[in-house]
């Protein structure tokens, strides 16, 4: 599970969020890369 501050289930963050939409996608992408790398 990856937490995106202010994000919803569609990976969107509101304009008033503390992070940008681009940063939200980076957080998700980094998490997926880390997870797939751990699969061996």
mmCIF file of C-alpha atoms in Angstrom, residues 1-7 18-19 24 27-28:
data_model
loop_
_atom_site.group_PDB
_atom_site.id
_atom_site.type_symbol
_atom_site.label_atom_id
_atom_site.label_comp_id
_atom_site.label_asym_id
_atom_site.label_seq_id
_atom_site.Cartn_x
_atom_site.Cartn_y
_atom_site.Cartn_z
ATOM 1 C CA UNK A 1 0.000 0.000 0.000
ATOM 2 C CA UNK A 2 1.268 3.422 -0.907
ATOM 3 C CA UNK A 3 -0.026 6.554 0.788
ATOM 4 C CA UNK A 4 -0.401 9.644 -1.381
ATOM 5 C CA UNK A 5 -1.149 12.696 0.778
ATOM 6 C CA UNK A 6 -4.552 14.045 -0.287
ATOM 7 C CA UNK A 7 -4.912 11.467 -3.060
ATOM 8 C CA UNK A 18 0.143 19.789 -0.252
ATOM 9 C CA UNK A 19 1.616 17.958 -3.283
ATOM 10 C CA UNK A 24 1.560 12.012 -6.587
ATOM 11 C CA UNK A 27 5.177 8.516 -5.380
ATOM 12 C CA UNK A 28 3.036 5.793 -6.950
#
